[in-house]
Amino acid sequence: MKRVPFHGPGLDLSALTVMTGAQGVAHAIRQIDPDVFPVYPITPQTPIIQAVSQFVADGLCHTHVLDIESEHSAMSAAVGAALAGARTMTATASQGLALMVEVIYLAASMRAPIVVAVGNRTLSGPINIHGDHSDAMLARDSGAVQLFAENAEEAYHFTIIATRLAEDHHVLLPVMVGLDGFTITHSAEPVELLPDTQVEAFVGPYAYPSPLLAGEAGTYGPFAMPDSYFELKRQEIRAVEGVLDIFDHVSEEFSYLTGRRYSAVQAYRLDDAEAALVMMGSHAGTAKEVVDAMRLRGFRVGLLQIRLYRPFPRAEVRQWLARVSKVAVMDKASSPGTLPPLFLDVAASVAHSQELVSVIYGLGGRDVPAVGLQTVFEGLYSDRLRQGVPHYLVGREMEQEED
Amino acid sequence: MANIKDMALRAQAEPRFGPGHSLCRGCGIPSIVRTVLSSIPGRVAVMNATSCLEVATTRYPFTAWQVPWIHVAFENAAAVASGVEVAYHALAKKGVLSEPITLVVFAGDGGTYDIGLQALSGALERGHRFIYVCYDNEAYMNTGIQRSSATPFGASTTTSPGGRVAIGKPEPRKNITEIVAAHRIPYVAQAALSHWQDLSEKVQKAYHADGPAFLNVLSACPPGWGHEPRDAVSVVQLAVESGYWPLLEVIEGHWRLTYRPSEPVPVVKWLSLQGRFRHLFQNEQEEAIEKIQAIINEEWRRMVIRDRNDAPWFTTEEAHRWDAVSGLPDSWEPRLGEPMWESFRTSPDASVSKNG
């Protein structure tokens, strides 16, 4: 696959607006016009909820912004509103997501289709407001669908796709759209906004199958003993697995609007690659530059970008990495005492897992410039990187804990 | 005026809470739930915190609920109700829903006084219209009788056991009713299992409130309190007759006792019926018993002074928080019931209970 340069032919520059990822998400929310938006402020999610509040104040959307007293209550109110029969979205980050997690499990189990924009930020402590993927990993096993955007436009597009995906009657699950804190939430980039009417038509009206307030009676959220819990949990697991196909259909339909066909994983110059990085989020953009630069120098390198993290597209990952012998899985999160989450997911998907190298990078918003990613490729070629232990890309240099 | 015949007829015509649940013999909760639900006209939806009531009525695939009912978690019933209420407004605005619906929250004292206090306070401040019913059995009964901040001084629980040297819970209970009243919501009340007519009338006032309404209802818990199931109502009655549990209401700042015992019963009579206070008698803890009586006397003295004497919160229309003023968000508008609040505000004594 060839990268289309931003200013390439066929792109109408006049259709582009410069905006941050947070503004992109806010515009998507304005266009989707959810009924209820229960929110609690946390950096770096605040520009999303501020912009939506202003859209409402200016009469540009009809959403009821419910300024609630905590993220736990925000997600609780979201479950109540979504099941009552109202289209519901929310946004959070970091500690806020941590506080929400208890209720995200319940939202998934109760099949509440809530879109959650997450300005991915690290977790305390020590307290730090900058970007990494530690917060999202808290909800990894919750039953929520998780998408990771690379830039402002993807954050905008994914919010729209997420709405259709969440509300598909075979899905009915919370969908989290991850946009890296500050790197995407606060960085301005050109975004091509779709016409409001197109977004409105694409998401369609909210039609929850059996809303709480519509019927005479209905018991939502009952108590399940060991004789039924397992069956109910399996239904939820099946629904999450089913997202792989449905994401593809929704994405296909979305491509008719934008010309952009998002797949669960994006293979970038991977066909003949002998070394590859596996990444998600904003650094995938940097990695594409590094791949291009190294290709010019004759290295056959590529990138596998994970856009859909839950459910994890195991078959596609296995297929793309089958012929790549040197692979580094790049985690912007850690799991002290074992290898980090994305690494474990990739290792569980491929046949040659013992050859994979684990690299943890960017924790707490530590900047990783292009030269840092180049160091990882160089390490892969040198065969100096050990398997089975995480390496740390702290800025430009690779480090490893001493034995 | 509520009468038992009307309530029975309503319960029969529109069954809302069915039999077959697994609450204990002598448990006060089902009577409270039935009294509350059969005192509300029109459609009802219930939000339930994790609690005895929730686990005993919805064991999948069975349910005792014949109304829309939702449970999410322990600490968030008021937040879930906030979301449902806002969703109702959104759907009503779109014309999807037209029939008014009364939202009722049921939570225990743990889900109200302790872990759910933040969600409750937030919802009260935002003014969502619902009737929040705390059925207060004064400890975490669902998990096996651990102390809560509703547990009274001297009561033995599994985490504040009385013993040779311990008097049980060493702290007096939290006054949640005053905390809720501090939110200046239109209607706050204390009621008890034993006085169903008083409870029913309070529910009807709560139903007409132009904003959140809160009822703290003393329940009974035979396994947790240590009394015979058949004595449940009489134990609660003694809590009222001794002045331990004043039946009261706060209508926009007017505090009123809705019942005054003609001759207060010494609290020792109430204590001696319950196993949770047995250690006080066995270990000759006269001082502790005297302290319990002293706490009750002080609280009762304060209540009698406040009864019908407290200044109302709002004396001008301009300052009145709960009137629908143009420009206020939808959730402040009295949409979920009939606007009959005016009568309570103009003459608070007009609705004084006669049955007291």
Short mmCIF file of N, CA, C and O in Angstrom, two decimals, chain B residues 57-104:
data_model
loop_
_atom_site.label_atom_id
_atom_site.label_comp_id
_atom_site.label_asym_id
_atom_site.label_seq_id
_atom_site.Cartn_x
_atom_site.Cartn_y
_atom_site.Cartn_z
N THR B 57 -35.25 -10.36 44.43
CA THR B 57 -36.42 -10.22 43.55
C THR B 57 -36.12 -10.48 42.09
O THR B 57 -37.04 -10.53 41.27
N THR B 58 -34.85 -10.63 41.72
CA THR B 58 -34.55 -10.72 40.29
C THR B 58 -33.57 -11.84 39.97
O THR B 58 -32.72 -11.72 39.10
N ARG B 59 -33.71 -12.95 40.68
CA ARG B 59 -32.80 -14.05 40.38
C ARG B 59 -33.15 -14.58 38.99
O ARG B 59 -34.21 -15.15 38.76
N TYR B 60 -32.23 -14.38 38.06
CA TYR B 60 -32.44 -14.75 36.67
C TYR B 60 -32.76 -16.24 36.56
O TYR B 60 -32.09 -17.03 37.20
N PRO B 61 -33.76 -16.67 35.80
CA PRO B 61 -34.59 -15.88 34.88
C PRO B 61 -35.94 -15.45 35.47
O PRO B 61 -36.90 -15.28 34.73
N PHE B 62 -36.00 -15.29 36.79
CA PHE B 62 -37.27 -14.90 37.41
C PHE B 62 -37.23 -13.43 37.81
O PHE B 62 -36.16 -12.87 38.03
N THR B 63 -38.41 -12.85 37.96
CA THR B 63 -38.47 -11.49 38.47
C THR B 63 -39.78 -11.29 39.21
O THR B 63 -40.80 -11.89 38.86
N ALA B 64 -39.71 -10.47 40.27
CA ALA B 64 -40.94 -10.14 41.00
C ALA B 64 -41.53 -8.83 40.51
O ALA B 64 -42.56 -8.39 40.99
N TRP B 65 -40.84 -8.19 39.55
CA TRP B 65 -41.24 -6.83 39.16
C TRP B 65 -42.15 -6.85 37.96
O TRP B 65 -41.83 -7.44 36.93
N GLN B 66 -43.27 -6.17 38.10
CA GLN B 66 -44.21 -6.05 36.99
C GLN B 66 -44.28 -4.61 36.48
O GLN B 66 -45.29 -4.17 35.97
N VAL B 67 -43.19 -3.92 36.68
CA VAL B 67 -43.02 -2.55 36.15
C VAL B 67 -41.63 -2.52 35.51
O VAL B 67 -40.81 -3.39 35.76
N PRO B 68 -41.34 -1.49 34.67
CA PRO B 68 -39.95 -1.35 34.20
C PRO B 68 -39.03 -1.17 35.40
O PRO B 68 -39.27 -0.32 36.26
N TRP B 69 -37.98 -1.98 35.44
CA TRP B 69 -37.09 -2.01 36.60
C TRP B 69 -35.66 -2.12 36.11
O TRP B 69 -35.38 -2.87 35.18
N ILE B 70 -34.77 -1.33 36.69
CA ILE B 70 -33.37 -1.41 36.27
C ILE B 70 -32.44 -1.36 37.48
O ILE B 70 -32.66 -0.58 38.41
N HIS B 71 -31.46 -2.24 37.44
CA HIS B 71 -30.41 -2.25 38.46
C HIS B 71 -29.08 -2.22 37.73
O HIS B 71 -28.88 -2.96 36.76
N VAL B 72 -28.17 -1.36 38.14
CA VAL B 72 -26.84 -1.36 37.52
C VAL B 72 -25.77 -1.75 38.54
O VAL B 72 -25.08 -2.73 38.36
N ALA B 73 -25.65 -1.00 39.62
CA ALA B 73 -24.65 -1.36 40.64
C ALA B 73 -25.11 -0.83 42.00
O ALA B 73 -26.26 -0.43 42.18
N PHE B 74 -24.20 -0.85 42.94
CA PHE B 74 -24.52 -0.57 44.35
C PHE B 74 -24.63 0.93 44.60
O PHE B 74 -25.57 1.43 45.21
N GLU B 75 -23.61 1.67 44.12
CA GLU B 75 -23.43 3.04 44.55
C GLU B 75 -24.05 4.06 43.61
O GLU B 75 -23.85 5.26 43.78
N ASN B 76 -24.77 3.61 42.59
CA ASN B 76 -25.11 4.54 41.53
C ASN B 76 -26.59 4.62 41.19
O ASN B 76 -26.93 5.10 40.11
N ALA B 77 -27.46 4.16 42.08
CA ALA B 77 -28.89 4.15 41.72
C ALA B 77 -29.38 5.56 41.38
O ALA B 77 -30.13 5.75 40.41
N ALA B 78 -28.92 6.56 42.13
CA ALA B 78 -29.38 7.93 41.86
C ALA B 78 -28.83 8.44 40.53
O ALA B 78 -29.48 9.22 39.84
N ALA B 79 -27.61 8.00 40.17
CA ALA B 79 -27.03 8.42 38.89
C ALA B 79 -27.77 7.74 37.73
O ALA B 79 -28.03 8.37 36.70
N VAL B 80 -28.11 6.47 37.90
CA VAL B 80 -28.88 5.77 36.86
C VAL B 80 -30.22 6.47 36.68
O VAL B 80 -30.66 6.73 35.55
N ALA B 81 -30.85 6.81 37.81
CA ALA B 81 -32.13 7.51 37.74
C ALA B 81 -31.98 8.86 37.03
O ALA B 81 -32.85 9.28 36.27
N SER B 82 -30.84 9.54 37.26
CA SER B 82 -30.59 10.82 36.58
C SER B 82 -30.59 10.61 35.07
O SER B 82 -31.17 11.39 34.32
N GLY B 83 -29.90 9.56 34.64
CA GLY B 83 -29.83 9.26 33.20
C GLY B 83 -31.18 8.91 32.62
O GLY B 83 -31.55 9.37 31.54
N VAL B 84 -31.94 8.10 33.36
CA VAL B 84 -33.27 7.70 32.88
C VAL B 84 -34.18 8.93 32.79
O VAL B 84 -34.92 9.11 31.82
N GLU B 85 -34.07 9.81 33.80
CA GLU B 85 -34.93 11.00 33.83
C GLU B 85 -34.62 11.92 32.65
O GLU B 85 -35.53 12.41 31.98
N VAL B 86 -33.33 12.13 32.39
CA VAL B 86 -32.94 12.99 31.28
C VAL B 86 -33.35 12.35 29.95
O VAL B 86 -33.82 13.03 29.03
N ALA B 87 -33.21 11.02 29.86
CA ALA B 87 -33.64 10.31 28.65
C ALA B 87 -35.14 10.48 28.45
O ALA B 87 -35.61 10.67 27.33
N TYR B 88 -35.87 10.42 29.55
CA TYR B 88 -37.33 10.61 29.44
C TYR B 88 -37.65 11.96 28.80
O TYR B 88 -38.47 12.06 27.89
N HIS B 89 -36.97 13.01 29.28
CA HIS B 89 -37.22 14.35 28.72
C HIS B 89 -36.89 14.39 27.23
O HIS B 89 -37.63 14.98 26.44
N ALA B 90 -35.74 13.77 26.87
CA ALA B 90 -35.33 13.78 25.46
C ALA B 90 -36.38 13.06 24.61
O ALA B 90 -36.75 13.54 23.53
N LEU B 91 -36.87 11.94 25.11
CA LEU B 91 -37.84 11.16 24.33
C LEU B 91 -39.20 11.86 24.31
O LEU B 91 -39.92 11.80 23.32
N ALA B 92 -39.55 12.54 25.40
CA ALA B 92 -40.82 13.26 25.44
C ALA B 92 -40.78 14.43 24.45
O ALA B 92 -41.75 14.71 23.75
N LYS B 93 -39.61 15.08 24.38
CA LYS B 93 -39.46 16.22 23.48
C LYS B 93 -39.64 15.78 22.02
O LYS B 93 -40.18 16.49 21.20
N LYS B 94 -39.16 14.57 21.74
CA LYS B 94 -39.27 14.05 20.38
C LYS B 94 -40.65 13.45 20.10
O LYS B 94 -40.90 12.98 18.99
N GLY B 95 -41.47 13.36 21.13
CA GLY B 95 -42.79 12.78 20.95
C GLY B 95 -42.81 11.27 21.01
O GLY B 95 -43.84 10.64 20.75
N VAL B 96 -41.67 10.66 21.38
CA VAL B 96 -41.62 9.19 21.48
C VAL B 96 -42.41 8.73 22.70
O VAL B 96 -43.09 7.71 22.67
N LEU B 97 -42.29 9.48 23.80
CA LEU B 97 -43.04 9.16 25.01
C LEU B 97 -43.97 10.33 25.32
O LEU B 97 -43.58 11.48 25.18
N SER B 98 -45.17 10.01 25.72
CA SER B 98 -46.08 11.11 26.06
C SER B 98 -46.67 10.92 27.45
O SER B 98 -46.98 11.89 28.14
N GLU B 99 -46.81 9.67 27.88
CA GLU B 99 -47.43 9.42 29.16
C GLU B 99 -46.46 9.76 30.29
O GLU B 99 -45.31 9.34 30.24
N PRO B 100 -46.91 10.51 31.32
CA PRO B 100 -45.99 10.78 32.44
C PRO B 100 -45.61 9.48 33.14
O PRO B 100 -46.39 8.52 33.15
N ILE B 101 -44.43 9.45 33.68
CA ILE B 101 -43.98 8.25 34.38
C ILE B 101 -43.25 8.69 35.65
O ILE B 101 -42.48 9.66 35.63
N THR B 102 -43.55 8.04 36.74
CA THR B 102 -42.91 8.39 38.01
C THR B 102 -41.72 7.47 38.22
O THR B 102 -41.85 6.25 38.14
N LEU B 103 -40.56 8.07 38.45
CA LEU B 103 -39.36 7.28 38.68
C LEU B 103 -39.16 7.10 40.18
O LEU B 103 -39.18 8.08 40.93
N VAL B 104 -39.01 5.85 40.60
CA VAL B 104 -38.83 5.54 42.01
C VAL B 104 -37.51 4.81 42.18
O VAL B 104 -37.24 3.86 41.46
#
